[in-house]
Short mmCIF file of C-alpha atoms in Angstrom, two decimals:
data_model
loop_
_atom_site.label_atom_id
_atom_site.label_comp_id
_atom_site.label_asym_id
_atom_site.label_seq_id
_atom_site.Cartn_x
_atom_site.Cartn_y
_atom_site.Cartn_z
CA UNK A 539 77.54 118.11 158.02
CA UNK A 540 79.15 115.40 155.07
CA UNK A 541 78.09 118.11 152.54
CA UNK A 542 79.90 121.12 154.58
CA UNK A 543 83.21 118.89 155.06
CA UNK A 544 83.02 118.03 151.36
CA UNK A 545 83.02 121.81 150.68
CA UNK A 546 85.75 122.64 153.32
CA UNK A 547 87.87 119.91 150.99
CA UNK A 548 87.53 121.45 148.06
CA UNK A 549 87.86 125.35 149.32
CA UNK A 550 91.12 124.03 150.47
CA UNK A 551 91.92 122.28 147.55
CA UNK A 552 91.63 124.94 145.45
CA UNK A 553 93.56 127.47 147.76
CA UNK A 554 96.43 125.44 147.93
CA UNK A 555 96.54 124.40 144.19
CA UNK A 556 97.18 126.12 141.09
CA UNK A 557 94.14 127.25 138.69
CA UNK A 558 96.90 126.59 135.39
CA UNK A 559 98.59 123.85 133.85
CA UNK A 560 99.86 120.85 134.69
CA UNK A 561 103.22 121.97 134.26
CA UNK A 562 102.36 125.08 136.98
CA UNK A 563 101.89 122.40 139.79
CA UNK A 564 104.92 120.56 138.98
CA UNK A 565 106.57 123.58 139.09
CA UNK A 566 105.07 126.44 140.59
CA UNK A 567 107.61 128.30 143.66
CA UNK A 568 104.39 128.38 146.12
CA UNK A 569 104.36 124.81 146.55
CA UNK A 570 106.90 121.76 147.60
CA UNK A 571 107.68 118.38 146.43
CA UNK A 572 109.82 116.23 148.61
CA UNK A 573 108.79 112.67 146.93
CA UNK A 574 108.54 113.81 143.26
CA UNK A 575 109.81 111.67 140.31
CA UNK A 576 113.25 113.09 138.42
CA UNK A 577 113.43 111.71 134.62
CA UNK A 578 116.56 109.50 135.75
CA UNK A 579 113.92 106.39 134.62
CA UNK A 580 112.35 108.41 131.30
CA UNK A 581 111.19 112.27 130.44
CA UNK A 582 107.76 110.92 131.14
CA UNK A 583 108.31 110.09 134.67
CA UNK A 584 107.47 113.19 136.01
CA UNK A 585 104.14 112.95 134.50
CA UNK A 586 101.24 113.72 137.19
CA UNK A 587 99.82 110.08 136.57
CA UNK A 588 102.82 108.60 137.57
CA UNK A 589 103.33 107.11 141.15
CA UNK A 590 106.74 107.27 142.59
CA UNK A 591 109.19 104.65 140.24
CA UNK A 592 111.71 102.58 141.80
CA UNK A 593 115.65 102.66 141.44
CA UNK A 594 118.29 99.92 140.24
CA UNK A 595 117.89 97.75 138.00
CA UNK A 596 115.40 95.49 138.59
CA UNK A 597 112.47 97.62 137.54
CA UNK A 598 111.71 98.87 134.38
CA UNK A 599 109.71 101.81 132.94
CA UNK A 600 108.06 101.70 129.39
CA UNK A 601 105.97 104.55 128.53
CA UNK A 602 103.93 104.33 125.44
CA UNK A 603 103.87 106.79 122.78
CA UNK A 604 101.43 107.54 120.12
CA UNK A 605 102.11 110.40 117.04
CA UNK A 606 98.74 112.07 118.01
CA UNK A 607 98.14 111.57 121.62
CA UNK A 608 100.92 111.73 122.88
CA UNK A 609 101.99 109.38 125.94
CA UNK A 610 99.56 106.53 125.88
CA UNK A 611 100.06 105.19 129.01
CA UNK A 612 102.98 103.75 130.97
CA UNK A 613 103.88 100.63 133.20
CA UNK A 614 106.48 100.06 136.13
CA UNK A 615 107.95 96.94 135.17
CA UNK A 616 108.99 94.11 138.17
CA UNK A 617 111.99 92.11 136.27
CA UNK A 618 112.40 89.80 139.69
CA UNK A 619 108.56 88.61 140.06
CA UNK A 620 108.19 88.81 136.07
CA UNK A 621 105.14 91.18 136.44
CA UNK A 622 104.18 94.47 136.05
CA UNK A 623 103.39 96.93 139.61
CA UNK A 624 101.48 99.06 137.50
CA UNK A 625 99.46 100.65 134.65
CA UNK A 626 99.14 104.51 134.62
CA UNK A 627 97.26 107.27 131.79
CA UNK A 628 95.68 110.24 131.90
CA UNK A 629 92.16 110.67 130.66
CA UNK A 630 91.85 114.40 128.46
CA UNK A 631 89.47 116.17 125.39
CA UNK A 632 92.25 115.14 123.44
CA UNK A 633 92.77 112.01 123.87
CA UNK A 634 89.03 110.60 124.81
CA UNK A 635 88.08 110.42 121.07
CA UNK A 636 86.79 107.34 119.54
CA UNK A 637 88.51 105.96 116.50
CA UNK A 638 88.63 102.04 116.69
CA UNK A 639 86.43 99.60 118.36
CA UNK A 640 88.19 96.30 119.82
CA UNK A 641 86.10 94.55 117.19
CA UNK A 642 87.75 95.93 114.34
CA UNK A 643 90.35 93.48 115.16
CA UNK A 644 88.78 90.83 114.01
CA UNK A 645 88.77 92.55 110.25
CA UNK A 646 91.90 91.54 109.57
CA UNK A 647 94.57 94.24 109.77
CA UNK A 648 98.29 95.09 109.67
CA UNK A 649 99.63 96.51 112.77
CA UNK A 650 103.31 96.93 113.79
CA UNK A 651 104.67 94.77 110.05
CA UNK A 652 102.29 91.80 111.18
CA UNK A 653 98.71 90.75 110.01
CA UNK A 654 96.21 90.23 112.76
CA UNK A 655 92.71 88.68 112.67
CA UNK A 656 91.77 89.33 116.25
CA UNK A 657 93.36 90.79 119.47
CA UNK A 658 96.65 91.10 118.97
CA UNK A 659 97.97 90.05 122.34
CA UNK A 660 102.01 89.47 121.91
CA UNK A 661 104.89 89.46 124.81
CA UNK A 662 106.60 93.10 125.15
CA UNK A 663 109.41 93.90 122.97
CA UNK A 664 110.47 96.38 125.31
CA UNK A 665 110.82 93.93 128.45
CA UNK A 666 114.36 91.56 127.87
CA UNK A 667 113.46 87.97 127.22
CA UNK A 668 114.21 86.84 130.10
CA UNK A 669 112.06 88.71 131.99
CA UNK A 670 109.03 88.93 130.20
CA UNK A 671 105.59 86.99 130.04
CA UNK A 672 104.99 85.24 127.09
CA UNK A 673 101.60 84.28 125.37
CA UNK A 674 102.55 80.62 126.60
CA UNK A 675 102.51 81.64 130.34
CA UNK A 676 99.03 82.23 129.76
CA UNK A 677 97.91 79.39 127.74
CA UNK A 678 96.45 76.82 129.83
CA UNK A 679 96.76 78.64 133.51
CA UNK A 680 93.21 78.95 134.18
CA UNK A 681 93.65 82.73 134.02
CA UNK A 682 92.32 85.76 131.80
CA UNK A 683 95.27 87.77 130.39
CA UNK A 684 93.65 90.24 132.26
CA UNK A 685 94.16 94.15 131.38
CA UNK A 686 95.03 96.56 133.67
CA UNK A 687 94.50 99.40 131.22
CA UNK A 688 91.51 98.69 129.35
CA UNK A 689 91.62 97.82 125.65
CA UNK A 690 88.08 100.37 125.64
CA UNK A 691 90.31 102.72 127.76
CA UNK A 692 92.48 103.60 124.86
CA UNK A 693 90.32 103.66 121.34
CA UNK A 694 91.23 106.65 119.29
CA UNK A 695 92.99 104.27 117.08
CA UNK A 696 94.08 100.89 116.11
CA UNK A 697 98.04 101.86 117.66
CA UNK A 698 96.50 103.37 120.67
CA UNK A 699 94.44 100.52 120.97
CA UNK A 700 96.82 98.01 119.88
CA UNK A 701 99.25 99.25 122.54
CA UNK A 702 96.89 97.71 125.41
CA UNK A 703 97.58 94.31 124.15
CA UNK A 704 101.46 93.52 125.32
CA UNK A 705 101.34 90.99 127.63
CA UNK A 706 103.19 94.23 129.85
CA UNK A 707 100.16 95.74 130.51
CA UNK A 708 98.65 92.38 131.88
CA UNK A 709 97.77 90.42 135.33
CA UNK A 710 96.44 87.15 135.30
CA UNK A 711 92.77 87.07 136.34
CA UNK A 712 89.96 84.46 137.12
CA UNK A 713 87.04 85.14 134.67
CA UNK A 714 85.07 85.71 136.99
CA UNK A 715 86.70 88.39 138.39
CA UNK A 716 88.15 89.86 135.18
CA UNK A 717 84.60 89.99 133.39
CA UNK A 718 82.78 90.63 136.50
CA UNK A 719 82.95 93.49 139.39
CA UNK A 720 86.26 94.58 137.52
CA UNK A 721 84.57 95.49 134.44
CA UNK A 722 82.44 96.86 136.48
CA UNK A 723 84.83 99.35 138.05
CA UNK A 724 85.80 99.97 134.71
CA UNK A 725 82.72 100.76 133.52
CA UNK A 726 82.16 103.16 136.09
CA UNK A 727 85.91 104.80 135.40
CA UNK A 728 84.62 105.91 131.93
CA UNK A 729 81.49 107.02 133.43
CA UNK A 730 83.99 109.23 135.54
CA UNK A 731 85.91 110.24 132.47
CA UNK A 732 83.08 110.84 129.93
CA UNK A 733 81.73 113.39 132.95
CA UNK A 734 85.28 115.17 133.61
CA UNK A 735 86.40 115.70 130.08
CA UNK A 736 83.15 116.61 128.84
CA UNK A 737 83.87 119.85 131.20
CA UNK A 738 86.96 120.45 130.09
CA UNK A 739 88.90 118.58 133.01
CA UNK A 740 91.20 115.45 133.38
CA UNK A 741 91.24 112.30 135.25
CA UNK A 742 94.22 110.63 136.23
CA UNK A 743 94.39 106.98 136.84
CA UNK A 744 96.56 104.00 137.96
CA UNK A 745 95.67 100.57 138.56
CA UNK A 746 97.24 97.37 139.29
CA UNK A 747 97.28 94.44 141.37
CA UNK A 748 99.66 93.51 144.75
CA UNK A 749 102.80 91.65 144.14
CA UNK A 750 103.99 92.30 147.49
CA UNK A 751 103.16 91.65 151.13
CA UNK A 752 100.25 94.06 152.17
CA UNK A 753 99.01 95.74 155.38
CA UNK A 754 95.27 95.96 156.10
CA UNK A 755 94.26 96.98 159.23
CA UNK A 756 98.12 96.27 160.71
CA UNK A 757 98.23 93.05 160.06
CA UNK A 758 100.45 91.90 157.09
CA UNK A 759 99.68 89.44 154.56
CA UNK A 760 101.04 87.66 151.23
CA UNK A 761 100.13 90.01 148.32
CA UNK A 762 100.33 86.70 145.67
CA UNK A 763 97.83 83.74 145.61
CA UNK A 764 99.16 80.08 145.83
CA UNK A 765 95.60 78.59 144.48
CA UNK A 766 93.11 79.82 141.56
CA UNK A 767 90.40 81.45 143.80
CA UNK A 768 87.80 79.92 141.21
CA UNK A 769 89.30 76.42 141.32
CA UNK A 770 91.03 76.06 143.34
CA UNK A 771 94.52 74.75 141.71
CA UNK A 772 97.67 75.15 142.49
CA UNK A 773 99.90 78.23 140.64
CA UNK A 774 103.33 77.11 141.45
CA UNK A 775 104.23 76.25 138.08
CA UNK A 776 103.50 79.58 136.85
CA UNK A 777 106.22 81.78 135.91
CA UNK A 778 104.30 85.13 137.10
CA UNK A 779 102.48 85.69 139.86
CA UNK A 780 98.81 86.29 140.84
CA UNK A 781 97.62 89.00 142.56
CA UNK A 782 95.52 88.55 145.31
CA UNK A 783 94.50 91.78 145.38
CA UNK A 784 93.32 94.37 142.44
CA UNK A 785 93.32 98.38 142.99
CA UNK A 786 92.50 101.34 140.92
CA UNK A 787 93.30 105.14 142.20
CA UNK A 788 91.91 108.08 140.46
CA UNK A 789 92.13 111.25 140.83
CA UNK A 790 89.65 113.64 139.56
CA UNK A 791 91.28 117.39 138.32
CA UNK A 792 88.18 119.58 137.47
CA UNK A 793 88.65 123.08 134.96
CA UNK A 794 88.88 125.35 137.75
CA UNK A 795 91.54 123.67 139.21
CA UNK A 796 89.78 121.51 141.91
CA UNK A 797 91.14 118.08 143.05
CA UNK A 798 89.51 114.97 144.70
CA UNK A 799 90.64 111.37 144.48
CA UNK A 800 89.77 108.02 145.52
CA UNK A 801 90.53 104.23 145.18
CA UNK A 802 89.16 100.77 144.38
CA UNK A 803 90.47 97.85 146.08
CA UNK A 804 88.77 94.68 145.14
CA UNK A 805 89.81 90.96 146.56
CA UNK A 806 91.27 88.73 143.41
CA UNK A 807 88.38 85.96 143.46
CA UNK A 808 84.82 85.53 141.83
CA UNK A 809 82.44 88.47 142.64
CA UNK A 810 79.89 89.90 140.79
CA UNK A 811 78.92 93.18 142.90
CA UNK A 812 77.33 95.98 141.50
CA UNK A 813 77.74 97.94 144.76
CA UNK A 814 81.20 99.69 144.30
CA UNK A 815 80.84 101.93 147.20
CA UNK A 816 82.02 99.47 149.53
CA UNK A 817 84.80 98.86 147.40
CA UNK A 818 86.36 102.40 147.83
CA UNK A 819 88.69 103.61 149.92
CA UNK A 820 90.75 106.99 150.02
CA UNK A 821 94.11 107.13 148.16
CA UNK A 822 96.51 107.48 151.65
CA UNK A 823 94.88 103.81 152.53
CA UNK A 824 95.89 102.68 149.47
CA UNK A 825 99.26 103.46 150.09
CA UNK A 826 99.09 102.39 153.52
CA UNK A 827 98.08 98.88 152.33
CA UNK A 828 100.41 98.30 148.84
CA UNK A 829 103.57 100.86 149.88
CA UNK A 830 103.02 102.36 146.80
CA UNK A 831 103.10 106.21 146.86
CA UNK A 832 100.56 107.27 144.23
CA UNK A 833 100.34 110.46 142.32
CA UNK A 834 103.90 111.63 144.28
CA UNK A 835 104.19 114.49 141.30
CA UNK A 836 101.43 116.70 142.70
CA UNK A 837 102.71 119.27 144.84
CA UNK A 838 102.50 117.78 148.55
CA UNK A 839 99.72 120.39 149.60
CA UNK A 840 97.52 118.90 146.93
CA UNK A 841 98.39 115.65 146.92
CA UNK A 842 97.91 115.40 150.46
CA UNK A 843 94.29 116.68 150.48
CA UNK A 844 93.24 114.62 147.61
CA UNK A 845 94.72 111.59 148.51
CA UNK A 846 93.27 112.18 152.27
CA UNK A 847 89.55 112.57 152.06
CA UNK A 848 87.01 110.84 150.27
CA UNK A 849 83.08 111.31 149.86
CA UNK A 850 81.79 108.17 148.14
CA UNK A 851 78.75 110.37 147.00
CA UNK A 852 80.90 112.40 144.53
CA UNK A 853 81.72 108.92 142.90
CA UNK A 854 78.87 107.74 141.64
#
């Protein structure tokens, strides 16, 4: 019966999507978007990664740009909390390409005018001073400068890969957490993408951790943690937040134009789990629990049945 529902899902899928481009389902007359993104925050906003970006002021969007790749990957920007909401990239042929290995940091190299002997973390030039993290937020918090998009996400070359390391594209994280069941997921996201683009298709992915009061299962609790979940100390005298909650939502665009998604959403505290399934969820719950409206370029038809169902067997 799963196996017959699954097929049902994608038989709809594919009738109500377009077989082209990217550009068709933005834009093709058959289908409606009521939520989409307009390029009032960038010309990359209407990207298909992107989820829904907020207005005024108080958020930012940086998009990163490479000569060859294209858009890199972009983050929403929360000037009030000092943090970003999110990380978001597509996964393609032609950008999937290795080029640089994080190690080849350590070298010695010159990058952006500047020598660097390892990582080259450094605060965002595109966030305002004064509403950025700096390396000295870190320093001595107890937390990982953890990365929402992978430095191994992005290695066809040392600017793509460079690009991972602004401070913007950061959430603190306990180690063991960080280096744990979240490298874990990420592990398993490359599995996903080394299997899609291999065929010829594309994965879409965004990722990030709460800032905000959440919702699970109606009730509504803080989104931030008061106390390191490995130690136990306080974090008021941080200037950022910590998350107390980490997601990832993917969705999963196959060559013949069918569509499936799901989500991670992973409690911010020490946990070393290999078994992701229990860990997943489908796309509308993630909305349900963050707000966040994921993926809102999609035509509604598709979104709606990608973001809607979810058989943890296709995401092994």
């Amino acid at each position: 019966m799963k196996n017959l529902l699954y097929f049902f899902f994608l038989l709809l899928s594919y009738l109500l999507s377009s077989c082209g481009s990217d550009a068709d389902d933005r834009t093709s007359g058959k289908n409606t978007n009521v939520n989409a993104n307009t390029t009032e925050k960038g010309q990359y906003a209407i990207n298909l990664e992107m989820p829904q970006v907020q207005r005024g002021n108080n958020y930012i969007l940086v998009s990163r740009v490479d000569d060859n790749i294209g858009v890199n990957y972009s983050i929403e920007w929360d000037c009030v909390h000092r943090a970003q909401r999110w990380t978001c990239w597509e996964w393609t042929k032609a950008n999937s390409y290795k080029g640089w290995t994080r190690s080849d940091w350590d070298r010695g190299v010159r990058w952006q005018g500047q020598y660097w002997d390892g990582d080259p973390f450094q605060a965002d030039p595109e966030i305002p001073v004064e509403w950025r993290t700096e390396l000295s937020d870190f320093r001595g918090s107890g937390y990982d400068r953890g990365h929402i998009c992978a430095s191994e996400d992005r290695i066809c070359s040392m600017n793509v890969n460079g690009q991972t390391f602004y401070l913007s594209n950061m959430h603190p994280q306990v180690n063991s957490f960080n280096a744990k069941v979240w490298a874990t997921m990420e592990m398993r996201l490359r599995t996903w993408r080394d299997m899609t683009v291999s065929n010829n298709g594309t994965l879409y992915v965004c990722k990030g951790g709460t800032l905000y009061d959440v919702t699970i299962n109606g009730k509504t609790q803080p989104g931030t943690l008061e106390k390191n979940p490995a130690t136990g100390a306080s974090n008021a005298a941080l200037r950022m937040p910590v998350p107390k909650y980490f997601f990832m939502a993917v969705v999963k665009k196959t060559v013949s134009g069918f569509y499936s998604g799901m989500a991670f959403w992973a409690e911010h505290k020490p946990d070393n789990s290999k078994d992701l399934q229990r860990y997943m969820i489908t796309i509308n719950e993630l909305e349900a629990r963050t707000g966040y409206d994921f993926f809102c370029n999609f035509p509604d038809n598709v979104e709606e049945a990608m973001e809607g169902y979810l058989d943890t067997s296709e995401w092994k």
